[in-house]
Structures are given as C-alpha cells and as structure tokens.
mmCIF file of C-alpha atoms in Angstrom:
data_model
loop_
_atom_site.group_PDB
_atom_site.id
_atom_site.type_symbol
_atom_site.label_atom_id
_atom_site.label_comp_id
_atom_site.label_asym_id
_atom_site.label_seq_id
_atom_site.Cartn_x
_atom_site.Cartn_y
_atom_site.Cartn_z
ATOM 1 C CA MET A 1025 -144.791 299.335 110.441
ATOM 2 C CA GLU A 1026 -147.521 301.697 109.211
ATOM 3 C CA GLN A 1027 -145.324 304.729 109.984
ATOM 4 C CA LEU A 1028 -142.420 303.145 108.074
ATOM 5 C CA TRP A 1029 -144.690 302.551 105.077
ATOM 6 C CA GLN A 1030 -145.839 306.157 105.167
ATOM 7 C CA ASN A 1031 -142.208 307.348 105.170
ATOM 8 C CA TRP A 1032 -141.498 305.137 102.167
ATOM 9 C CA GLN A 1033 -144.519 306.594 100.390
ATOM 10 C CA VAL A 1034 -143.167 310.093 101.012
ATOM 11 C CA TRP A 1035 -139.873 309.219 99.278
ATOM 12 C CA LEU A 1036 -141.163 306.719 96.725
ATOM 13 C CA TRP A 1037 -143.199 309.134 94.631
ATOM 14 C CA PRO A 1038 -140.371 311.732 94.214
ATOM 15 C CA ALA A 1039 -137.967 308.928 93.341
ATOM 16 C CA ILE A 1040 -140.350 307.616 90.674
ATOM 17 C CA ILE A 1041 -140.696 311.116 89.201
ATOM 18 C CA LEU A 1042 -136.928 311.676 89.068
ATOM 19 C CA VAL A 1043 -136.121 308.234 87.629
ATOM 20 C CA SER A 1044 -138.886 308.544 85.040
ATOM 21 C CA SER A 1045 -137.715 311.990 83.931
ATOM 22 C CA ILE A 1046 -134.114 310.775 83.623
ATOM 23 C CA PHE A 1047 -135.205 307.701 81.660
ATOM 24 C CA LEU A 1048 -137.349 309.830 79.364
ATOM 25 C CA ALA A 1049 -134.405 312.189 78.802
ATOM 26 C CA PHE A 1050 -132.210 309.275 77.740
ATOM 27 C CA ILE A 1051 -134.874 308.104 75.289
ATOM 28 C CA VAL A 1052 -135.219 311.583 73.774
ATOM 29 C CA HIS A 1053 -131.433 311.857 73.517
ATOM 30 C CA PHE A 1054 -131.166 308.482 71.773
ATOM 31 C CA VAL A 1055 -133.948 309.251 69.277
ATOM 32 C CA LEU A 1056 -132.624 312.719 68.419
ATOM 33 C CA PHE A 1057 -129.080 311.552 67.757
ATOM 34 C CA ALA A 1058 -130.242 308.490 65.827
ATOM 35 C CA LEU A 1059 -132.167 310.774 63.494
ATOM 36 C CA ALA A 1060 -129.253 313.221 63.294
ATOM 37 C CA LYS A 1061 -126.833 310.441 62.324
ATOM 38 C CA ARG A 1062 -129.155 309.354 59.523
ATOM 39 C CA VAL A 1063 -129.275 312.901 58.176
ATOM 40 C CA VAL A 1064 -125.561 313.691 58.478
ATOM 41 C CA LYS A 1065 -124.035 310.352 57.456
ATOM 42 C CA PRO A 1066 -124.899 310.468 53.714
ATOM 43 C CA THR A 1067 -123.440 313.980 53.355
ATOM 44 C CA ASP A 1068 -120.116 312.977 54.912
ATOM 45 C CA GLU A 1069 -119.406 316.524 56.103
ATOM 46 C CA ALA A 1070 -116.476 316.994 58.459
ATOM 47 C CA ILE A 1071 -118.212 319.616 60.617
ATOM 48 C CA GLY A 1072 -121.456 317.644 60.967
ATOM 49 C CA ASN A 1073 -119.709 314.389 61.829
ATOM 50 C CA SER A 1074 -117.422 316.100 64.327
ATOM 51 C CA LEU A 1075 -120.340 317.920 65.961
ATOM 52 C CA LEU A 1076 -122.338 314.725 66.359
ATOM 53 C CA ARG A 1077 -119.379 312.715 67.620
ATOM 54 C CA ARG A 1078 -118.352 315.257 70.229
ATOM 55 C CA ALA A 1079 -121.780 316.527 71.275
ATOM 56 C CA GLU A 1080 -123.290 313.097 71.878
ATOM 57 C CA LYS A 1081 -121.363 312.466 75.095
ATOM 58 C CA ALA A 1082 -121.891 315.956 76.512
ATOM 59 C CA THR A 1083 -125.639 316.053 75.833
ATOM 60 C CA ARG A 1084 -126.011 312.620 77.381
ATOM 61 C CA TRP A 1085 -125.430 314.407 80.697
ATOM 62 C CA ILE A 1086 -127.195 317.674 79.865
ATOM 63 C CA PHE A 1087 -130.526 316.083 78.901
ATOM 64 C CA PRO A 1088 -131.017 314.299 82.284
ATOM 65 C CA LEU A 1089 -130.000 317.445 84.176
ATOM 66 C CA LEU A 1090 -132.540 319.532 82.282
ATOM 67 C CA ALA A 1091 -135.177 316.850 82.874
ATOM 68 C CA ILE A 1092 -134.513 316.966 86.609
ATOM 69 C CA ILE A 1093 -134.809 320.776 86.621
ATOM 70 C CA LEU A 1094 -138.200 320.520 84.870
ATOM 71 C CA ALA A 1095 -139.370 317.807 87.282
ATOM 72 C CA LEU A 1096 -138.362 319.616 90.490
ATOM 73 C CA PRO A 1097 -141.565 321.724 90.789
ATOM 74 C CA ALA A 1098 -143.653 318.548 90.675
ATOM 75 C CA LEU A 1099 -141.838 316.851 93.575
ATOM 76 C CA PRO A 1100 -144.002 316.555 96.720
ATOM 77 C CA VAL A 1101 -141.145 317.377 99.115
ATOM 78 C CA ARG A 1102 -140.113 320.320 101.228
ATOM 79 C CA SER A 1103 -138.966 323.461 99.478
ATOM 80 C CA GLU A 1104 -135.574 323.332 101.259
ATOM 81 C CA LEU A 1105 -134.841 319.934 99.733
ATOM 82 C CA VAL A 1106 -135.960 321.167 96.304
ATOM 83 C CA GLU A 1107 -133.576 324.119 96.575
ATOM 84 C CA MET A 1108 -130.688 321.802 97.486
ATOM 85 C CA LEU A 1109 -131.460 319.583 94.504
ATOM 86 C CA ARG A 1110 -131.818 322.613 92.235
ATOM 87 C CA HIS A 1111 -128.443 323.930 93.411
ATOM 88 C CA ALA A 1112 -126.721 320.597 92.829
ATOM 89 C CA VAL A 1113 -128.287 320.228 89.398
ATOM 90 C CA GLY A 1114 -127.353 323.838 88.602
ATOM 91 C CA LEU A 1115 -123.706 323.049 89.318
ATOM 92 C CA GLY A 1116 -123.975 320.085 86.986
ATOM 93 C CA VAL A 1117 -125.477 322.268 84.254
ATOM 94 C CA ILE A 1118 -122.652 324.806 84.620
ATOM 95 C CA ALA A 1119 -120.078 322.046 84.247
ATOM 96 C CA ALA A 1120 -121.937 320.541 81.285
ATOM 97 C CA LEU A 1121 -122.217 323.901 79.525
ATOM 98 C CA ALA A 1122 -118.501 324.502 79.996
ATOM 99 C CA TRP A 1123 -117.917 321.084 78.468
ATOM 100 C CA VAL A 1124 -120.139 321.987 75.504
ATOM 101 C CA ILE A 1125 -118.234 325.238 74.916
ATOM 102 C CA ILE A 1126 -114.935 323.337 74.913
ATOM 103 C CA LEU A 1127 -116.405 320.769 72.524
ATOM 104 C CA LEU A 1128 -117.521 323.548 70.167
ATOM 105 C CA THR A 1129 -113.922 324.753 69.986
ATOM 106 C CA ASP A 1130 -112.894 321.164 69.224
ATOM 107 C CA VAL A 1131 -115.465 321.044 66.412
ATOM 108 C CA PHE A 1132 -114.046 324.280 65.022
ATOM 109 C CA GLY A 1133 -110.558 322.777 65.234
ATOM 110 C CA ASP A 1134 -111.693 319.630 63.410
ATOM 111 C CA ALA A 1135 -113.187 321.748 60.631
ATOM 112 C CA VAL A 1136 -109.896 323.631 60.239
ATOM 113 C CA TYR A 1137 -107.902 320.378 60.316
ATOM 114 C CA ALA A 1138 -110.097 318.926 57.565
ATOM 115 C CA ARG A 1139 -109.417 321.952 55.382
ATOM 116 C CA TYR A 1140 -105.679 322.186 56.068
ATOM 117 C CA ARG A 1141 -104.313 318.664 55.769
ATOM 118 C CA THR A 1142 -100.674 317.756 56.496
ATOM 119 C CA ASP A 1143 -100.430 314.527 54.505
ATOM 120 C CA HIS A 1144 -98.327 316.044 51.713
ATOM 121 C CA ALA A 1145 -94.666 317.037 51.618
ATOM 122 C CA ASP A 1146 -94.794 320.842 51.391
ATOM 123 C CA ASN A 1147 -97.395 321.509 54.090
ATOM 124 C CA LEU A 1148 -96.028 324.655 55.706
ATOM 125 C CA THR A 1149 -99.288 326.643 55.688
ATOM 126 C CA ALA A 1150 -101.300 323.713 57.015
ATOM 127 C CA ARG A 1151 -98.865 323.151 59.881
ATOM 128 C CA GLN A 1152 -98.909 326.853 60.755
ATOM 129 C CA ILE A 1153 -102.711 326.905 61.000
ATOM 130 C CA ARG A 1154 -102.911 323.619 62.902
ATOM 131 C CA THR A 1155 -100.312 324.772 65.422
ATOM 132 C CA GLN A 1156 -102.136 328.042 66.102
ATOM 133 C CA ILE A 1157 -105.485 326.283 66.489
ATOM 134 C CA THR A 1158 -104.033 323.584 68.759
ATOM 135 C CA VAL A 1159 -102.314 325.961 71.166
ATOM 136 C CA LEU A 1160 -105.099 328.552 71.290
ATOM 137 C CA ARG A 1161 -107.729 325.852 71.752
ATOM 138 C CA ARG A 1162 -105.942 324.440 74.782
ATOM 139 C CA ILE A 1163 -105.509 327.883 76.319
ATOM 140 C CA PHE A 1164 -109.189 328.684 75.691
ATOM 141 C CA ALA A 1165 -110.236 325.372 77.286
ATOM 142 C CA LEU A 1166 -108.193 326.199 80.384
ATOM 143 C CA LEU A 1167 -109.820 329.635 80.633
ATOM 144 C CA VAL A 1168 -113.305 328.117 80.268
ATOM 145 C CA ILE A 1169 -112.574 325.677 83.093
ATOM 146 C CA VAL A 1170 -111.336 328.485 85.349
ATOM 147 C CA VAL A 1171 -114.377 330.673 84.609
ATOM 148 C CA ALA A 1172 -116.837 327.791 85.056
ATOM 149 C CA SER A 1173 -115.209 326.853 88.367
ATOM 150 C CA GLY A 1174 -115.485 330.452 89.522
ATOM 151 C CA ILE A 1175 -119.159 330.660 88.554
ATOM 152 C CA GLY A 1176 -119.865 327.386 90.335
ATOM 153 C CA LEU A 1177 -118.162 328.552 93.512
ATOM 154 C CA MET A 1178 -119.989 331.878 93.438
ATOM 155 C CA THR A 1179 -123.318 330.045 93.663
ATOM 156 C CA PHE A 1180 -122.515 329.258 97.293
ATOM 157 C CA PRO A 1181 -123.635 332.235 99.441
ATOM 158 C CA ALA A 1182 -120.710 332.022 101.866
ATOM 159 C CA ILE A 1183 -118.109 332.025 99.090
ATOM 160 C CA HIS A 1184 -119.963 334.817 97.275
ATOM 161 C CA GLN A 1185 -119.815 337.019 100.389
ATOM 162 C CA LEU A 1186 -116.166 336.126 100.904
ATOM 163 C CA GLY A 1187 -115.376 337.071 97.321
ATOM 164 C CA THR A 1188 -117.141 340.396 97.710
ATOM 165 C CA SER A 1189 -115.168 341.223 100.864
ATOM 166 C CA LEU A 1190 -111.883 340.340 99.156
ATOM 167 C CA LEU A 1191 -112.364 342.860 96.359
ATOM 168 C CA ALA A 1192 -110.741 345.536 98.492
ATOM 169 C CA SER A 1193 -107.537 343.496 98.718
ATOM 170 C CA ALA A 1194 -107.575 342.225 95.133
ATOM 171 C CA GLY A 1195 -104.150 343.728 94.394
ATOM 172 C CA ILE A 1196 -102.416 341.828 97.184
ATOM 173 C CA ALA A 1197 -104.321 338.652 96.316
ATOM 174 C CA GLY A 1198 -103.319 339.027 92.691
ATOM 175 C CA ILE A 1199 -99.645 339.339 93.623
ATOM 176 C CA VAL A 1200 -99.826 336.269 95.859
ATOM 177 C CA VAL A 1201 -101.630 334.202 93.220
ATOM 178 C CA GLY A 1202 -99.213 335.417 90.529
ATOM 179 C CA MET A 1203 -96.211 334.325 92.579
ATOM 180 C CA ALA A 1204 -97.792 330.958 93.337
ATOM 181 C CA MET A 1205 -98.668 330.352 89.676
ATOM 182 C CA LYS A 1206 -95.461 331.723 88.198
ATOM 183 C CA SER A 1207 -94.585 328.577 86.254
ATOM 184 C CA THR A 1208 -98.147 328.120 84.998
ATOM 185 C CA LEU A 1209 -98.414 331.724 83.834
ATOM 186 C CA SER A 1210 -95.018 331.547 82.112
ATOM 187 C CA SER A 1211 -96.159 328.406 80.291
ATOM 188 C CA LEU A 1212 -99.352 330.141 79.155
ATOM 189 C CA ILE A 1213 -97.390 333.147 77.925
ATOM 190 C CA ALA A 1214 -94.929 330.853 76.160
ATOM 191 C CA GLY A 1215 -97.871 329.051 74.566
ATOM 192 C CA LEU A 1216 -99.249 332.337 73.251
ATOM 193 C CA GLN A 1217 -95.821 333.277 71.893
ATOM 194 C CA ILE A 1218 -95.480 329.936 70.127
ATOM 195 C CA ALA A 1219 -99.000 330.235 68.683
ATOM 196 C CA LEU A 1220 -98.343 333.737 67.344
ATOM 197 C CA THR A 1221 -94.655 333.674 66.344
ATOM 198 C CA GLN A 1222 -94.464 329.904 65.663
ATOM 199 C CA PRO A 1223 -90.819 328.973 66.213
ATOM 200 C CA ILE A 1224 -92.159 325.414 66.117
ATOM 201 C CA ARG A 1225 -95.209 323.832 64.516
ATOM 202 C CA ILE A 1226 -96.928 320.467 64.580
ATOM 203 C CA ASP A 1227 -94.859 317.891 62.632
ATOM 204 C CA ASP A 1228 -91.793 320.160 62.461
ATOM 205 C CA VAL A 1229 -88.428 318.384 62.301
ATOM 206 C CA VAL A 1230 -86.252 319.708 65.145
ATOM 207 C CA VAL A 1231 -82.968 318.942 66.859
ATOM 208 C CA VAL A 1232 -83.226 319.479 70.629
ATOM 209 C CA ASN A 1233 -80.142 318.840 72.773
ATOM 210 C CA GLY A 1234 -78.643 316.765 69.977
ATOM 211 C CA GLU A 1235 -81.815 314.658 69.568
ATOM 212 C CA TRP A 1236 -83.461 314.548 66.120
ATOM 213 C CA GLY A 1237 -87.228 314.254 66.137
ATOM 214 C CA ARG A 1238 -90.619 315.599 65.083
ATOM 215 C CA ILE A 1239 -93.021 317.803 67.050
ATOM 216 C CA GLU A 1240 -95.814 315.383 67.920
ATOM 217 C CA GLU A 1241 -97.896 317.446 70.368
ATOM 218 C CA ILE A 1242 -97.960 321.016 71.638
ATOM 219 C CA LEU A 1243 -99.793 321.019 74.968
ATOM 220 C CA THR A 1244 -100.548 323.776 77.456
ATOM 221 C CA THR A 1245 -97.279 323.496 79.385
ATOM 222 C CA TYR A 1246 -94.972 321.221 77.370
ATOM 223 C CA VAL A 1247 -94.142 319.874 73.928
ATOM 224 C CA VAL A 1248 -93.782 316.200 72.980
ATOM 225 C CA VAL A 1249 -90.977 315.457 70.490
ATOM 226 C CA ARG A 1250 -90.989 312.002 68.843
ATOM 227 C CA THR A 1251 -87.422 310.898 68.110
ATOM 228 C CA TRP A 1252 -86.358 308.703 65.197
ATOM 229 C CA ASP A 1253 -86.270 305.604 67.446
ATOM 230 C CA LEU A 1254 -89.840 306.308 68.724
ATOM 231 C CA ARG A 1255 -88.792 307.729 72.080
ATOM 232 C CA ARG A 1256 -90.677 310.781 73.346
ATOM 233 C CA LEU A 1257 -88.938 313.888 74.654
ATOM 234 C CA VAL A 1258 -91.110 315.986 76.962
ATOM 235 C CA VAL A 1259 -89.792 319.559 76.670
ATOM 236 C CA PRO A 1260 -91.242 322.617 78.511
ATOM 237 C CA LEU A 1261 -92.784 325.252 76.269
ATOM 238 C CA SER A 1262 -90.450 327.894 77.659
ATOM 239 C CA TYR A 1263 -87.437 325.937 76.328
ATOM 240 C CA PHE A 1264 -88.302 326.852 72.731
ATOM 241 C CA ILE A 1265 -88.512 330.532 73.688
ATOM 242 C CA GLU A 1266 -85.348 330.769 75.799
ATOM 243 C CA ASN A 1267 -82.910 328.325 74.125
ATOM 244 C CA VAL A 1268 -81.320 327.681 70.749
ATOM 245 C CA PHE A 1269 -82.552 324.675 68.771
ATOM 246 C CA GLN A 1270 -82.593 323.551 65.135
ATOM 247 C CA ASN A 1271 -85.778 323.618 63.073
ATOM 248 C CA TRP A 1272 -85.246 321.840 59.744
ATOM 249 C CA THR A 1273 -88.715 322.676 58.384
ATOM 250 C CA ARG A 1274 -89.023 326.332 59.399
ATOM 251 C CA ARG A 1275 -89.661 327.537 55.839
ATOM 252 C CA THR A 1276 -89.703 324.460 53.621
ATOM 253 C CA SER A 1277 -89.415 320.734 54.165
ATOM 254 C CA ASP A 1278 -86.762 320.085 51.490
ATOM 255 C CA ILE A 1279 -83.187 319.724 52.698
ATOM 256 C CA LEU A 1280 -79.681 319.135 51.374
ATOM 257 C CA ALA A 1281 -78.035 315.789 51.970
ATOM 258 C CA TYR A 1282 -74.336 315.081 51.637
ATOM 259 C CA VAL A 1283 -72.033 312.098 51.907
ATOM 260 C CA TYR A 1284 -68.248 312.054 52.410
ATOM 261 C CA ILE A 1285 -66.190 309.244 50.944
ATOM 262 C CA TYR A 1286 -62.403 308.871 50.953
ATOM 263 C CA ALA A 1287 -60.456 307.582 47.968
ATOM 264 C CA ASP A 1288 -56.912 307.174 46.748
ATOM 265 C CA TYR A 1289 -55.374 309.801 44.466
ATOM 266 C CA THR A 1290 -55.796 307.402 41.576
ATOM 267 C CA ALA A 1291 -59.616 307.453 41.901
ATOM 268 C CA PRO A 1292 -61.355 308.612 38.681
ATOM 269 C CA VAL A 1293 -63.362 311.570 39.946
ATOM 270 C CA GLU A 1294 -65.225 312.083 36.680
ATOM 271 C CA GLU A 1295 -66.348 308.450 36.645
ATOM 272 C CA LEU A 1296 -67.530 308.786 40.241
ATOM 273 C CA ARG A 1297 -69.456 311.903 39.243
ATOM 274 C CA HIS A 1298 -71.264 310.049 36.446
ATOM 275 C CA GLU A 1299 -72.019 307.124 38.754
ATOM 276 C CA PHE A 1300 -73.358 309.498 41.402
ATOM 277 C CA ARG A 1301 -75.853 310.979 38.934
ATOM 278 C CA ARG A 1302 -76.878 307.500 37.761
ATOM 279 C CA ILE A 1303 -77.576 306.491 41.390
ATOM 280 C CA LEU A 1304 -79.749 309.555 41.959
ATOM 281 C CA GLU A 1305 -81.708 309.082 38.754
ATOM 282 C CA SER A 1306 -82.478 305.490 39.715
ATOM 283 C CA THR A 1307 -84.263 306.331 42.996
ATOM 284 C CA PRO A 1308 -87.491 308.270 43.762
ATOM 285 C CA LEU A 1309 -85.852 309.609 46.934
ATOM 286 C CA TRP A 1310 -84.100 312.328 44.891
ATOM 287 C CA ASP A 1311 -86.106 315.496 44.170
ATOM 288 C CA GLN A 1312 -83.990 316.246 41.044
ATOM 289 C CA LYS A 1313 -82.718 319.608 42.310
ATOM 290 C CA VAL A 1314 -79.093 319.196 43.482
ATOM 291 C CA CYS A 1315 -76.430 316.792 42.194
ATOM 292 C CA VAL A 1316 -72.848 317.857 42.953
ATOM 293 C CA LEU A 1317 -69.749 315.695 43.501
ATOM 294 C CA GLN A 1318 -66.521 317.518 44.380
ATOM 295 C CA VAL A 1319 -63.113 316.902 45.945
ATOM 296 C CA THR A 1320 -63.397 319.021 49.077
ATOM 297 C CA ASP A 1321 -60.136 318.160 50.878
ATOM 298 C CA VAL A 1322 -56.904 316.188 50.556
ATOM 299 C CA SER A 1323 -54.481 314.638 52.992
ATOM 300 C CA GLU A 1324 -51.133 312.894 52.628
ATOM 301 C CA HIS A 1325 -52.983 309.600 52.033
ATOM 302 C CA THR A 1326 -56.439 310.201 50.515
ATOM 303 C CA MET A 1327 -58.826 312.605 48.835
ATOM 304 C CA GLN A 1328 -62.032 313.657 50.559
ATOM 305 C CA ILE A 1329 -64.944 313.545 48.100
ATOM 306 C CA ARG A 1330 -68.287 315.115 48.958
ATOM 307 C CA ALA A 1331 -71.417 313.949 47.142
ATOM 308 C CA MET A 1332 -74.173 316.504 47.762
ATOM 309 C CA THR A 1333 -77.803 316.092 46.768
ATOM 310 C CA SER A 1334 -81.288 317.100 47.943
ATOM 311 C CA ALA A 1335 -84.536 315.464 49.028
ATOM 312 C CA ALA A 1336 -88.118 316.506 49.716
ATOM 313 C CA ASP A 1337 -87.821 316.010 53.494
ATOM 314 C CA SER A 1338 -85.353 314.924 56.142
ATOM 315 C CA SER A 1339 -86.529 311.305 56.278
ATOM 316 C CA LYS A 1340 -85.970 310.825 52.556
ATOM 317 C CA ALA A 1341 -82.663 312.686 52.835
ATOM 318 C CA TRP A 1342 -81.404 310.185 55.415
ATOM 319 C CA ASP A 1343 -82.367 307.198 53.253
ATOM 320 C CA LEU A 1344 -80.821 308.878 50.212
ATOM 321 C CA ARG A 1345 -77.530 309.481 52.036
ATOM 322 C CA CYS A 1346 -77.303 305.837 53.055
ATOM 323 C CA LEU A 1347 -78.098 304.701 49.490
ATOM 324 C CA VAL A 1348 -75.493 306.986 47.888
ATOM 325 C CA ARG A 1349 -72.817 305.968 50.378
ATOM 326 C CA GLU A 1350 -73.420 302.249 49.813
ATOM 327 C CA GLU A 1351 -73.604 302.495 46.008
ATOM 328 C CA LEU A 1352 -70.471 304.635 45.625
ATOM 329 C CA ILE A 1353 -68.436 302.265 47.785
ATOM 330 C CA LYS A 1354 -69.811 299.309 45.796
ATOM 331 C CA PHE A 1355 -68.868 301.060 42.544
ATOM 332 C CA GLN A 1356 -65.291 301.579 43.744
ATOM 333 C CA GLN A 1357 -64.980 297.995 44.917
ATOM 334 C CA GLU A 1358 -66.226 296.519 41.646
ATOM 335 C CA LYS A 1359 -64.878 298.928 39.004
ATOM 336 C CA TYR A 1360 -61.862 300.624 40.574
ATOM 337 C CA PRO A 1361 -60.624 298.588 43.555
ATOM 338 C CA ASN A 1362 -57.211 300.243 43.345
ATOM 339 C CA SER A 1363 -58.803 303.613 44.060
ATOM 340 C CA LEU A 1364 -59.784 302.625 47.589
ATOM 341 C CA PRO A 1365 -57.791 304.337 50.381
ATOM 342 C CA LYS A 1366 -54.235 303.021 50.744
ATOM 343 C CA ALA A 1367 -51.270 303.489 53.017
ATOM 344 C CA ARG A 1368 -47.954 303.700 51.090
ATOM 345 C CA ALA A 1369 -44.491 302.752 52.377
ATOM 346 C CA GLU A 1370 -40.960 302.422 50.994
ATOM 347 C CA ILE A 1371 -38.873 299.502 52.302
ATOM 348 C CA TYR A 1372 -35.081 299.375 51.967
ATOM 349 C CA ARG A 1373 -32.889 296.300 52.366
ATOM 350 C CA PHE A 1374 -29.926 296.792 54.698
ATOM 351 C CA PRO A 1375 -26.950 294.385 54.749
ATOM 352 C CA ALA A 1376 -25.356 293.140 57.922
ATOM 353 C CA ASN A 1377 -22.917 296.100 58.137
ATOM 354 C CA GLY A 1378 -25.894 298.503 58.436
ATOM 355 C CA SER A 1379 -25.350 300.572 55.241
ATOM 356 C CA PRO A 1380 -27.981 300.620 52.477
ATOM 357 C CA MET A 1381 -27.476 298.327 49.495
ATOM 358 C CA GLU A 1382 -26.505 299.934 46.196
ATOM 359 C CA GLY A 1383 -29.181 300.206 43.522
ATOM 360 C CA ALA A 1384 -32.904 300.980 43.585
ATOM 361 C CA PRO A 1385 -34.725 300.298 46.842
ATOM 362 C CA PHE A 1386 -37.239 297.482 47.202
ATOM 363 C CA ARG A 1387 -40.662 299.247 47.190
ATOM 364 C CA ALA A 1388 -43.826 297.820 48.626
ATOM 365 C CA ARG A 1389 -47.348 299.172 48.880
ATOM 366 C CA THR A 1390 -49.907 298.025 51.394
ATOM 367 C CA GLY A 1391 -53.536 299.019 51.384
ATOM 368 C CA ASN A 1392 -56.375 298.827 53.897
ATOM 369 C CA LEU A 1393 -59.970 299.902 53.485
#
C-alpha cells in the first residue's frame, strides 16, 4: 500500500501542475477576449469583429498548449517523458499555428467582402473580387495544410531520415505522386484559371446542361449551382474550363426579355403597342430601356407578335415576361376578342345529286383560342 501511495505521489504532482497551467490558460484567454470584445464592439469594425470571432476558437487551443510548454521544465518526471510530451505538444502547436494562418486569410477575406458588397443589382466588380478571394483562399488553405502536415511529419526522426534518403529519387517520386493526384492537381489548376480569368463568379446566373441557376459556391474541386427550384447542381471545376455554358451576367446583370403572342390578322397592332407600353410603365420590374412590339412572323392562320423589353436582372426579367404575357392576353380578351387566333373554313351545301347548289356558298367561321 505504501509503495502504491508513493507511485501516486510521483504522478499526482505533475498532473496538478499540468491541470493548473491549462486552467490558468483558459482564464487568461477568457479575460483577454472579454476585454477585446468591449474595446472592439463600440467601433463596429468589420476587421476587428471578424478577427475576434475567428481567433477566439483557435487561441482557445493555443493558450493551453503554450501553458503546457512553459510548465514542462517544472515537471518532476524523467527527461524522456518530458521530451515525449514536448513533441506531442509541439505537433499541436504546429497544427494550431496552421489554423491561425488560415483564419488570418479568412479575416482578410471578410474585410474584402465588407468593402465589396453584392446586395445591389450591378455588382460586377464586387463579384469579381469576391470570386478571386474565395478561390485563392481555399487554395492557400490547402497549401497551408499540406505544409503543416509535412513539418509535423518531419519532426519524427525516422521519417526525417527517410525523407532525406528519398531526395535522390525525388523525380520518380514526383511523377508517381503526380499521376496519383492527377484529378486533384487538375482541379487546383482549374481553380487558379477560374480565379484569374473568371469565366464564372459568385452569384453569376448560368445555364449548365439546360439548367438555369446561380453560382452559390466555388470550392476547391467543384462548383455548387443553385437552380430556380432550389436544387443544387454539383459541377466539377474543370467543366467550366472545358465545356460550353451560358453566363447571363458576364458583363452586366441587365437582360432582354421577350414574349411571343399569336393573334388574328384583324388584331390592332398599334393598340397592342400602346397597351404594351402602358403595362411596362405600370410595373417597377421594367428598367425603362427597351420597349418594342413588332409583328415578327405570319402564317396562314395567325400573326406572330413579339413584345420585347428589358429588366435589371434575369429574375425580374422572368417575372416581367409572365406579367406582359398575361396582360396582353387579358387586353385582347376584353377589348378585341375577335382578334384572338381563329381557324377559318368555307362550307358548301351539296344537293342529293352531288353537284354544288347555285348561288353564293354558305360560309362559316369557327375560332379556338
């Protein structure tokens, strides 16, 4: 029993030192960030708030690790055990520092996002900057993780010696790794191309494989497109480099909208033109740039009338098209019902002997919408 108590005493004092240092680190962390929040909150600065919000979680791990490193020399244990603890804590510090570097890039991104907002219609410059920052930030985060992992592995003596011996065959190893990571490397290269040339940007309106949607996210290896019915298309980055797609907001967000209606030859085109302008002037969906109504085609039964207008963006253009179509049809039904599309026919009366009757034929007209 006495020997067991002595063994407990050997481990109890180091445990008390480590727990106390960790607890003290948490207290210091809490006090520092409480004071920082009081200082930053009244100013309402985007950079300060972002830095506090993102750094609080990372430093919650860094402070205890630093406290353990400072407490290790005071531990009454064997030097071998201290070295093992120091190595483990060192790995944790490397990981935490990599996390801090990534968070600093996020803070920089938040500062840029606060300056270039996308909550207005013509936001081309803002979307260009946000897309570049988003893609480059993700690539940088991936590189930081790879470098931090390499540094952590090199702290092990066996792996360090193995890495030194493999320098002679680095060319062959590079070829093997390149072949194994072909898809990953192509995605990274595609991400760099998209960040620099920007065929797509955040919140761009695109048509991909016949699907209309908006660019919601640009990640390291794929793009998320939100469709009009709230589905999500997950498209590889390389698709936007290698394939043809439609980008409706490449230069500006405004777009032309047109509606086709079909009317009888008796339809008063000039009256329809005046009604079309009245409809546009009555709605805020119209940007007051384009208002054209023309007869664009004819057939043996009807005229094809195109009503073309414009809107600030594609969403408003869709609503405007539906409104114009409904109001023009309503106008025809109420004011000129005879101008709706009709099918004409001539009907002759034949007597029993099969020859036509003398005189004018009996004419009838039938109409269907």
